[in-house]
XYZ file of C-alpha atoms in Angstrom:
558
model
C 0.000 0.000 0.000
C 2.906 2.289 0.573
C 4.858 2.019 -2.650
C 1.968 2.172 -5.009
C -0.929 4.537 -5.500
C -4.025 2.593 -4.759
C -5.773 3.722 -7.885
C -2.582 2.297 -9.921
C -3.241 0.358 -13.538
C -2.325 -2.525 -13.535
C -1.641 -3.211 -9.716
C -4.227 -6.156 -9.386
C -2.272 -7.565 -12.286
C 0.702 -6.925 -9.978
C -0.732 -8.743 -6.772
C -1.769 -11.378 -8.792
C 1.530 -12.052 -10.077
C 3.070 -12.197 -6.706
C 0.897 -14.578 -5.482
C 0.972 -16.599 -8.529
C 5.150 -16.764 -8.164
C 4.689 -17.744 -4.549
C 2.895 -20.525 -5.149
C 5.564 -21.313 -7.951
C 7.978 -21.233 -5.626
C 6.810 -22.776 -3.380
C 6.018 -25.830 -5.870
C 9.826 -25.886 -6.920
C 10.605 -26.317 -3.400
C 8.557 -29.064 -3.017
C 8.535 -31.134 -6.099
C 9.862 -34.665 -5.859
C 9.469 -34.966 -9.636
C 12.551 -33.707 -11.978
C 9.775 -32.759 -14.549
C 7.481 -30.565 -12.211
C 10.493 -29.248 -10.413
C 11.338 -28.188 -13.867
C 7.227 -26.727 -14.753
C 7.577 -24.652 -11.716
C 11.259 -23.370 -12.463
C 9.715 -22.115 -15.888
C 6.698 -20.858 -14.163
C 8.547 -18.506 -11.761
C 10.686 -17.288 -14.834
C 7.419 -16.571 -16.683
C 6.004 -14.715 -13.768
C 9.588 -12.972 -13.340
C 9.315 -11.290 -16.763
C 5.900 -9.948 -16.283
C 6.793 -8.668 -12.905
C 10.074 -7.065 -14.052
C 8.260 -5.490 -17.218
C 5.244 -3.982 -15.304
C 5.769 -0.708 -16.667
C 4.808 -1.932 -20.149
C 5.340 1.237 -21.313
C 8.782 1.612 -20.612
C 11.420 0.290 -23.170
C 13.626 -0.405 -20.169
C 11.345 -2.635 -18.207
C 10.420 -4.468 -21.424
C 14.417 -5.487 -22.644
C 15.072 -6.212 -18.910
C 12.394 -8.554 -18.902
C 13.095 -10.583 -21.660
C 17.055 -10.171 -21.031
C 15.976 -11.801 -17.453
C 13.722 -14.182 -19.464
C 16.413 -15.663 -22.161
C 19.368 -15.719 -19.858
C 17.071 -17.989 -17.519
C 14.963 -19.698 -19.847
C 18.405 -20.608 -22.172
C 19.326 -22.145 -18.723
C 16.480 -23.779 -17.863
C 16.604 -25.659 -21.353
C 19.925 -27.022 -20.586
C 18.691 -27.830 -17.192
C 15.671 -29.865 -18.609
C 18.012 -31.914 -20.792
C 20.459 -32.553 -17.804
C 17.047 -33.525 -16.309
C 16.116 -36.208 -19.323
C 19.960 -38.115 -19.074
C 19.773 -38.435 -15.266
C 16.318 -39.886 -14.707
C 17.415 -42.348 -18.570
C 20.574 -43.019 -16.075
C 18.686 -43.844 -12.640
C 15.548 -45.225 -14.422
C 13.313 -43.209 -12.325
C 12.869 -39.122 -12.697
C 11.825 -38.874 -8.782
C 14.174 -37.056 -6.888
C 14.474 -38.058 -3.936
C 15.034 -41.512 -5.243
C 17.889 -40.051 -7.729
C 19.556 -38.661 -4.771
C 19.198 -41.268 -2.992
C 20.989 -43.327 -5.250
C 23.112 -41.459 -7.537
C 23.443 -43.160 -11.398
C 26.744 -43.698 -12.888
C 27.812 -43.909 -16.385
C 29.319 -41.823 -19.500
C 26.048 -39.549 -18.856
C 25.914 -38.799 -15.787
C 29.035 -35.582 -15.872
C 27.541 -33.921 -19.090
C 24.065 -34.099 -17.275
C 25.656 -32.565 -13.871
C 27.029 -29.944 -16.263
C 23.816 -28.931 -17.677
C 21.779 -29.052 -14.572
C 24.795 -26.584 -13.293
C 23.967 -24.651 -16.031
C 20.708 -24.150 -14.833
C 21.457 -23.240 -11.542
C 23.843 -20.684 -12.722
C 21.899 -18.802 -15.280
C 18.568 -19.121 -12.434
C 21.016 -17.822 -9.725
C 22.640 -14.831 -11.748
C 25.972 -16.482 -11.280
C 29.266 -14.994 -13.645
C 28.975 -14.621 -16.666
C 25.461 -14.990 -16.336
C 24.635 -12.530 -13.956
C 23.674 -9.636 -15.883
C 20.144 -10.000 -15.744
C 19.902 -9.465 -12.279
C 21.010 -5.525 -12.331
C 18.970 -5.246 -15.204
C 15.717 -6.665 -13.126
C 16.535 -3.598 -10.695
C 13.766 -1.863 -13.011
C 11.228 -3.636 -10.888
C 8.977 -2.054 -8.409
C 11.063 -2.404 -5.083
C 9.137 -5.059 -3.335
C 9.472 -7.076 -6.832
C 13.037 -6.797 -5.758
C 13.036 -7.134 -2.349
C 11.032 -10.682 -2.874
C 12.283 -12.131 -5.963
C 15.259 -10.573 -6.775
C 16.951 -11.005 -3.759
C 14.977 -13.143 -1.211
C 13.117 -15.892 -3.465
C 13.858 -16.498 -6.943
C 17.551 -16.410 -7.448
C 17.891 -18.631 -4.680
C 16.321 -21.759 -6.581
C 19.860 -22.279 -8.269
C 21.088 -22.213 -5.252
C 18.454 -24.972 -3.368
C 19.398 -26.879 -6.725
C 23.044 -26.828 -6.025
C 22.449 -27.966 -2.454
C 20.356 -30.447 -3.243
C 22.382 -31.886 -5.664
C 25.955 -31.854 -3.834
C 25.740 -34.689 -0.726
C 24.948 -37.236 -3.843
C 27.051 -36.017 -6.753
C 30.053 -34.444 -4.881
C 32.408 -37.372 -6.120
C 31.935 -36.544 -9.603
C 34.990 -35.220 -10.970
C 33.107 -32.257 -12.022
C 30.753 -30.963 -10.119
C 32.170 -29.869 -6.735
C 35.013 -27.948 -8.836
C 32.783 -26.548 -10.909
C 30.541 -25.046 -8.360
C 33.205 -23.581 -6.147
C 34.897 -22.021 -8.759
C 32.066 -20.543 -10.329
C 30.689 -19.231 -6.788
C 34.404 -17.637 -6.046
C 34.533 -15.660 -9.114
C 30.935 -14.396 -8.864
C 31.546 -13.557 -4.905
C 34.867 -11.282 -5.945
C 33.667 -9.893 -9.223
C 30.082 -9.011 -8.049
C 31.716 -7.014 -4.932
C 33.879 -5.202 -7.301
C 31.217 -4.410 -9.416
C 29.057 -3.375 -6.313
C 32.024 -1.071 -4.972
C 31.380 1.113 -8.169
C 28.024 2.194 -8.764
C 25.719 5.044 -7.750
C 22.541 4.076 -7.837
C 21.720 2.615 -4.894
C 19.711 -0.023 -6.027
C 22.738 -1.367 -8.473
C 24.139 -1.757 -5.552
C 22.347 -3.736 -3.734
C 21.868 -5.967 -7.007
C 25.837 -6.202 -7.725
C 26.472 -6.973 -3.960
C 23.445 -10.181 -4.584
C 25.090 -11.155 -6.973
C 28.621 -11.438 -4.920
C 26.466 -12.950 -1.824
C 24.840 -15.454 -4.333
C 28.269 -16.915 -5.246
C 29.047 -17.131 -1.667
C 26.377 -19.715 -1.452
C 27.079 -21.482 -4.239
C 30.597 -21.826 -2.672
C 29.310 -23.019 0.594
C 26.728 -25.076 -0.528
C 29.682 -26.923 -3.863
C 31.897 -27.728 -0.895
C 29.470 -29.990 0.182
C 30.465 -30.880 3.765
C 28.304 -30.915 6.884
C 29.757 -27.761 8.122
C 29.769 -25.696 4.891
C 25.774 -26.719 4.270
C 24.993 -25.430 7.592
C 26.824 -22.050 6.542
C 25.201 -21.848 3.592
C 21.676 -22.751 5.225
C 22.376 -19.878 7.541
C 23.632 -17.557 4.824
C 20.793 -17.820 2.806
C 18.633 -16.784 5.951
C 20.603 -14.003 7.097
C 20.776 -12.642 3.506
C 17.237 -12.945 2.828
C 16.525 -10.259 5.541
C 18.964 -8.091 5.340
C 19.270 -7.794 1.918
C 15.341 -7.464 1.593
C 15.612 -4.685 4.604
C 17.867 -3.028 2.618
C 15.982 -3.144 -1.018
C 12.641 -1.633 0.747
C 14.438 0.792 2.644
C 15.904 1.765 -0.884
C 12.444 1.450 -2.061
C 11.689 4.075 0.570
C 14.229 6.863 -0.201
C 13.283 6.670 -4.290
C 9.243 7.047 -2.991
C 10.551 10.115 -0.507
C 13.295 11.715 -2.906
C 12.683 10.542 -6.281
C 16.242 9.668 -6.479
C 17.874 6.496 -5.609
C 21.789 8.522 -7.292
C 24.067 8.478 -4.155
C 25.483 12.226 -6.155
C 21.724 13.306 -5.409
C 20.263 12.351 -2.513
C 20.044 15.200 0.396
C 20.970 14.624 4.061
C 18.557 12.134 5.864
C 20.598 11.805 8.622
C 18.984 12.534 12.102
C 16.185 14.061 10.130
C 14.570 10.058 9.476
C 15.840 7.823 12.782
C 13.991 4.672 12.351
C 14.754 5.335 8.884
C 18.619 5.778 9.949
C 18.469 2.749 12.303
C 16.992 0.382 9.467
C 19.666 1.334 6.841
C 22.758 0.977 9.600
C 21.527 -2.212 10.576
C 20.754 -4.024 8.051
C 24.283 -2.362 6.147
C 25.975 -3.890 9.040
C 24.004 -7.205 8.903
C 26.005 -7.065 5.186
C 29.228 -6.011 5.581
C 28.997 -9.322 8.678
C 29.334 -7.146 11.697
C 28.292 -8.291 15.367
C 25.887 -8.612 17.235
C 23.709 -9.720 13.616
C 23.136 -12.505 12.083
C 25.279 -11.612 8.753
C 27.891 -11.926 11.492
C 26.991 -15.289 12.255
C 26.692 -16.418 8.712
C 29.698 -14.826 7.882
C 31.871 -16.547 10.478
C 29.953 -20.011 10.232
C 30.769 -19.487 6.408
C 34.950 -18.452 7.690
C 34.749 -22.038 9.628
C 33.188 -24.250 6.748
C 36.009 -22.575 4.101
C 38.822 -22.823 6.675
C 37.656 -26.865 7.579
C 36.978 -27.633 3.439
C 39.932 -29.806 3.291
C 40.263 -29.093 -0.791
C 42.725 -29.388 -2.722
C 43.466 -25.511 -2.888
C 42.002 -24.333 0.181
C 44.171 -21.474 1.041
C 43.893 -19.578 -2.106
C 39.983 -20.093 -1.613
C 40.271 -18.670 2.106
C 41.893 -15.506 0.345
C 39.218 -14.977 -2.497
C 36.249 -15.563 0.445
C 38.360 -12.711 2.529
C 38.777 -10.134 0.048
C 35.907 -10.487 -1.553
C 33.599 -10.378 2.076
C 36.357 -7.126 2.444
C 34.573 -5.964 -0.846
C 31.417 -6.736 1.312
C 31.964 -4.151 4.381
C 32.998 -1.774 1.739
C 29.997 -1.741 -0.099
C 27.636 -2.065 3.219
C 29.696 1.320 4.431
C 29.128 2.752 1.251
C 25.603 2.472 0.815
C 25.018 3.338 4.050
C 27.129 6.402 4.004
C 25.532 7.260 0.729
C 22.020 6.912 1.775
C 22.516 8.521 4.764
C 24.535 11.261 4.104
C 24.692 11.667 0.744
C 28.391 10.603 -0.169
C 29.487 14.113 0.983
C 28.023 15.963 -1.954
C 25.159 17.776 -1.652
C 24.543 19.313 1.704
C 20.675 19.849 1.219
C 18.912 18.283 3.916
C 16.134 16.862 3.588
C 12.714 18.432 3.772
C 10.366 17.586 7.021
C 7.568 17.351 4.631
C 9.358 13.968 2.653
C 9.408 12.001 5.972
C 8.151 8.683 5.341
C 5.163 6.971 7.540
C 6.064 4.451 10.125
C 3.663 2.429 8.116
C 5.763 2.617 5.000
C 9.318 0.975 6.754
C 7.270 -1.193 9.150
C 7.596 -4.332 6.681
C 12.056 -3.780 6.762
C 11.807 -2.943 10.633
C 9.935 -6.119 11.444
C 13.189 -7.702 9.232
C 15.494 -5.600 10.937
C 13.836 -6.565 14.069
C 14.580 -10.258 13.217
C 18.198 -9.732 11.884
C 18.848 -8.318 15.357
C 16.920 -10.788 17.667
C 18.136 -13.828 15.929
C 21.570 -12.665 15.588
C 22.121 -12.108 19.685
C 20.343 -15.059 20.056
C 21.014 -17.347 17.238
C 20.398 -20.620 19.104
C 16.830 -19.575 18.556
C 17.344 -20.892 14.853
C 18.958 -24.585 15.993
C 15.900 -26.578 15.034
C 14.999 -24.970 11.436
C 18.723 -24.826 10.514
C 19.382 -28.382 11.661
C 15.973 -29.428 9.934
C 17.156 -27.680 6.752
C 20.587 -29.209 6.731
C 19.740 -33.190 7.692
C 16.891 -32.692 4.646
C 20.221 -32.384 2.787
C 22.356 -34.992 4.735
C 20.873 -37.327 6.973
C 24.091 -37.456 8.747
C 24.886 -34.208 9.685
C 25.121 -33.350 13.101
C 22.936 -30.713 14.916
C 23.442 -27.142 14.541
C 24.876 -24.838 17.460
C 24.860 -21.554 16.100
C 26.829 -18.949 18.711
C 27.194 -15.212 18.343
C 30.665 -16.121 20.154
C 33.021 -19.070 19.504
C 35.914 -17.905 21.499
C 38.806 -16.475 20.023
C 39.658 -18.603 16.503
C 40.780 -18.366 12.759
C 37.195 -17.302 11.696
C 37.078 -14.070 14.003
C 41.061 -13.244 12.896
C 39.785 -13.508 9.404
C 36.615 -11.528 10.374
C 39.138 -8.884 11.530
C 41.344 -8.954 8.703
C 38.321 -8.464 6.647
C 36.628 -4.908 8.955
C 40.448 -3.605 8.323
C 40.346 -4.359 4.762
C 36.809 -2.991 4.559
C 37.504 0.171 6.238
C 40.544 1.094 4.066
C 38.568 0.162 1.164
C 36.069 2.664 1.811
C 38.538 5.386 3.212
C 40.500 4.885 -0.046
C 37.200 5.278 -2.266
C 38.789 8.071 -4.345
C 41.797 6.569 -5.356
C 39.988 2.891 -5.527
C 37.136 4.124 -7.553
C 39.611 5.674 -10.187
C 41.004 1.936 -10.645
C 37.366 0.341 -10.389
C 36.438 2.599 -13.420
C 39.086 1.571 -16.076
C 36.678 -2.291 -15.752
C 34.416 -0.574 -17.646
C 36.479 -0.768 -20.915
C 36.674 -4.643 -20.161
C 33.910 -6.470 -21.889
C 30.494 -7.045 -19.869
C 28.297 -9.272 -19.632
C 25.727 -7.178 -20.439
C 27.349 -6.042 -23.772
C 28.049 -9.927 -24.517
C 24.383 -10.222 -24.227
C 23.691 -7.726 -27.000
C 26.226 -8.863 -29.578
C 24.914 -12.298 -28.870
C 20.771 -11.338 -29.863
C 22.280 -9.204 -32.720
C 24.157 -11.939 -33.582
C 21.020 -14.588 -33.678
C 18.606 -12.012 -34.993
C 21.004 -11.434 -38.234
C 21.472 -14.988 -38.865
C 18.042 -15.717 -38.275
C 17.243 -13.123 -40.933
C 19.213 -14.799 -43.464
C 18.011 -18.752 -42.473
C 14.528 -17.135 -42.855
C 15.724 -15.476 -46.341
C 16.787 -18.553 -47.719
C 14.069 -21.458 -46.231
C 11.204 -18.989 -46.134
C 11.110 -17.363 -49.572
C 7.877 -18.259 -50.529
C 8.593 -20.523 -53.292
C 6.396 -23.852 -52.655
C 8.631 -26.169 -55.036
C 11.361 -25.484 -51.925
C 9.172 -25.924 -49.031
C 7.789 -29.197 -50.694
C 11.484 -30.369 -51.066
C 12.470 -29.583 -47.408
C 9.386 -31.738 -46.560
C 9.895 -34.718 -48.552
C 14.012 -34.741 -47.440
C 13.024 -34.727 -44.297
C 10.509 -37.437 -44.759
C 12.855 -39.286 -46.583
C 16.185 -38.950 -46.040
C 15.977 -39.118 -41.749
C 14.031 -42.450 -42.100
C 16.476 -43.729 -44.332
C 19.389 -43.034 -42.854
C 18.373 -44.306 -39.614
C 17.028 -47.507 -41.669
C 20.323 -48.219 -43.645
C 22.256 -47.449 -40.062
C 20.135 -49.685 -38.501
C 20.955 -52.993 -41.329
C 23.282 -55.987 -40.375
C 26.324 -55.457 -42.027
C 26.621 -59.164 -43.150
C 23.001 -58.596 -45.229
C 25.409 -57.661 -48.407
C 27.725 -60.505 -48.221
C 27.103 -63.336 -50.514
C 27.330 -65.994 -47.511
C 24.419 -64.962 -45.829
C 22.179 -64.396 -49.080
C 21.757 -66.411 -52.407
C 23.341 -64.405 -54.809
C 19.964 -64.903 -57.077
C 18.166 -63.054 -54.417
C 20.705 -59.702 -54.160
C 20.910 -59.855 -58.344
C 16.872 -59.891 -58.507
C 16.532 -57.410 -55.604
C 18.755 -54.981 -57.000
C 17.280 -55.056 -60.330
C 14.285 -54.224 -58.949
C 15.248 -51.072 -56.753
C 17.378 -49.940 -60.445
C 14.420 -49.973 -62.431
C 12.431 -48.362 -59.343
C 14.002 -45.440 -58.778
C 15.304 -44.701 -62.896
C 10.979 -45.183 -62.882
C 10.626 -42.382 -60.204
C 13.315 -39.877 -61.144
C 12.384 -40.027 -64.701
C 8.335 -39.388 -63.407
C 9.672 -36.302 -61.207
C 11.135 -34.904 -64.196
C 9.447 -35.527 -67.236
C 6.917 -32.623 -68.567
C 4.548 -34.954 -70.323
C 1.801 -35.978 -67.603
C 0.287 -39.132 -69.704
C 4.241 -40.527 -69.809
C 4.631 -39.270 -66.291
C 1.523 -41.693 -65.247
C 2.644 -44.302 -66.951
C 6.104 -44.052 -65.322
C 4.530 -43.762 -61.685
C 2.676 -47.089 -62.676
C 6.000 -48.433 -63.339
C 6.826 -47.304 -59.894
C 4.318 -49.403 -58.005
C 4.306 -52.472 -60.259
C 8.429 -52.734 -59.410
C 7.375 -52.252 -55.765
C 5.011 -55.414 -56.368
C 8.060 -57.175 -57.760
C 10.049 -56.301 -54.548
C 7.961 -57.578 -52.563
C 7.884 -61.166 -54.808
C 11.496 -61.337 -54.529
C 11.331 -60.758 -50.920
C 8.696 -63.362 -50.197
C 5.208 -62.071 -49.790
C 3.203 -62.660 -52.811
C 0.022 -61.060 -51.059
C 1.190 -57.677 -50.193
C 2.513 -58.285 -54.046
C -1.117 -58.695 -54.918
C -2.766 -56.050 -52.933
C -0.133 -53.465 -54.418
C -0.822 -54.226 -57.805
C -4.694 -54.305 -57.148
């Protein structure tokens, strides 16, 4: 009721919609079937691009919709495929049951690859991620629920479902912690650099999104229960922080960090909404991003991989990219990055109505963060629905001093000097924009289909019906065929297995056949061309006499 004018167009469409994708989602969740799990995937996709391009009239929110629809849809194809050569593999296409029992075979890694696939493009993971920023043209509780609560998390739920039973194939648990790594870093860089507040928030998803995948690819007991708490702790703040974005665009009309005035003092629940849930973020005590963040430390530290260490130093620097985002949008929001000193006007306060939904989050990032035993059952639920063996959760806001709090404090001074630097660090940040994006690789790739699809189209659709006729009858012809002369025993042509009699007669036969029905496609005359198609059948008669059965002979000839 806050964000949208109650006489809106459109905005029972809207409602409608949002209940429609929570009900999608919620089938996803619980589908035991690959083939529904993969209807409901699709469905919340479909009822992503409507929601996205709301504003129908806007150019903007149209190409972000369908960008967000063919990067996951393209995905979801794969996925369905991946889908098709497990459940041929396990002989069964119920999941539990497929988990349960894994299949093995030549299959099975090119299917793990294109369920992965799936996951990726759903979960806006590099270098499929640029359809997230893009959905930022959503109303903000679009974004607040989909974008960074509901819907990109389904890769994620697929990845950790998929993991305790297909973590010993060579490719999978590589795979998925290498892709999460390099979407955690590169998001928080690309987070670090923007403006517009909401960008922000959508870049730094992206970068918390990969931290999942990470903790969830690892795979063991500790790293699932990190990831299970992660995906918790980000669903509130980062949905605290997307209305309370939602909140200053309503207010100001400007979400620009360069624009905003000073809110400071002026808006304190306001102030206290954005500083907590910016320090929920950046993983500062007493919240539960802290807990996440050092339950996520713990899992890395314990992985055992192969090249552990240098994945310790990506999680660091990249959660360091995390605190200096958090400080920035807060900073930003609050006091307008330093540059305009305007403050803002009394008459722009927002109701307490309008931020109670983010201070009932808040509210919840705070409570269960000082006291996150509170959360034992779920998370241990959550965690043995993935492995059965796991032990119970015991999440503490204090674990003594270890590794994961020196790392925590490696990454607040890294943070801070991030953000104290942001001058000089924003000069480097900007020379990635000559680098090649995503987002431009996206472009030159639907240029690139819509131009050659404009010449296939050209050449097969030219309106001439002798060449639609011939595509027909080669593809009636030749595909049976082929798979009909693949299909013959070898030894049929040798002379041992058939009396040479036989093979003379038979190919004598098929000669005069098909000289008979050339000649008949060609000739101009239509009384010789008769006569020739006669000449057609009555040979086919004769093939079947030579082959043995006189009384299809006779029926052909009658």
């Amino acid at each position: 009721r806050s964000y949208f004018p109650l006489r809106q167009a459109g905005l029972g469409r809207l409602i409608g919609l949002l209940t429609l994708f929570a009900g999608a989602m919620f089938g996803l969740i619980v589908a035991d079937n690959l083939f529904v799990l993969y209807g409901f995937w699709e469905l919340t996709s479909v009822c992503s691009y409507f929601l996205i391009g709301n504003r129908s009239d806007s150019a903007t929110a149209r190409a972000a919709a369908l960008q967000a629809l063919l990067t996951t849809g393209l995905g979801a194809l794969a996925m369905l495929v991946g889908f098709i050569l497990l459940a041929q593999a396990a002989g069964t296409a119920q999941l539990s049951a497929l988990l349960a029992h894994p299949p093995s075979g030549a299959t099975v890694a090119p299917a793990l690859a294109l369920v992965l696939l799936g996951a990726a493009t759903k979960s806006a993971q590099y270098p499929f991620h640029a359809w997230l920023p893009g959905a930022m043209v959503a109303p903000t509780p679009v974004s607040a629920y989909l974008h960074s609560a509901t819907m990109v998390k389904a890769g994620i739920y697929l990845v950790a479902r998929f993991t305790p039973a297909f973590a010993g194939v060579w490719l999978w648990r590589p795979a998925v912690v290498a892709i999460g790594a390099a979407t955690m870093l590169f998001g928080g860089l690309r987070a670090l650099r923007q403006h517009d507040l909401k960008l922000l928030l959508a870049h730094g998803t992206v970068s918390q999104l990969g931290f999942m995948f990470l903790l969830f690819g690892i795979g063991t007991a500790e790293s699932i229960t990190a990831g299970c708490v992660l995906l918790l702790a980000h669903a509130a703040f980062k949905a605290t922080l997307f209305m309370g974005v939602g909140v200053v665009d309503r207010s100001t009309a400007t979400r620009d960090i360069r624009s905003l005035p000073l809110l400071g003092n002026r808006w304190p629940a306001f102030t206290a909404l954005i500083l907590i849930g910016a320090a929920s973020m950046a993983g500062l005590p007493p919240l539960l991003g802290f807990v996440s963040k050092e339950a996520g430390y713990t899992a890395v530290l314990d992985s055992g991989l192969a090249r552990g260490v240098l994945l310790v130093v990506v999680v660091v620097a990249a959660s360091a990219l995390t605190f200096a985002y958090s400080a920035r949008l807060a900073f930003g929001t609050l006091l307008a990055g330093g540059r305009n000193t305007t403050p803002v006007r009394a008459d722009q306060r927002p109701t307490l109505t309008f931020m109670a939904p983010a201070l009932v989050l808040v509210a919840f990032t705070v409570v269960f963060g000082v006291l996150p035993g509170l959360l034992n059952t779920p998370i241990t639920t959550a965690v043995r629905s993935l492995d059965a063996t796991a032990p119970a959760a015991h999440l503490a806001l204090w674990h003594g001093f270890n590794a994961a709090l020196g790392l925590t404090a490696v990454t607040i001074a890294a943070g801070i000097t991030l953000f104290l630097t942001r001058g000089r660090v924003g000069v480097v940040l900007a020379k990635g924009a000559t680098v090649p994006s995503a987002n431009r690789a996206y472009r030159w790739t639907l240029r690139a289909v819509n131009t050659v699809a404009d010449k296939v189209t050209g050449v097969v659709q030219n309106g001439s019906l002798p060449v639609y006729s011939g595509v027909i009858l080669a593809a009636t012809t030749l595909v049976p065929a082929t798979a009909l002369v693949l299909g013959m025993r070898a030894d049929w042509f040798h002379a041992e297995s058939a009396p040479s009699g036989l093979l003379i007669a038979t190919g004598l036969v098929v000669t005069i056949q098909l000289a008979a029905a050339l000649r008949a496609a060609s000739i101009h005359r239509r009384y010789a061309a008769a006569l020739l198609l006669a000449g057609v059948g009555y040979a086919m008669a004769a093939l079947f006499i030579v082959q043995g059965a006189p009384d299809l002979a006779l029926t052909t000839v009658a």
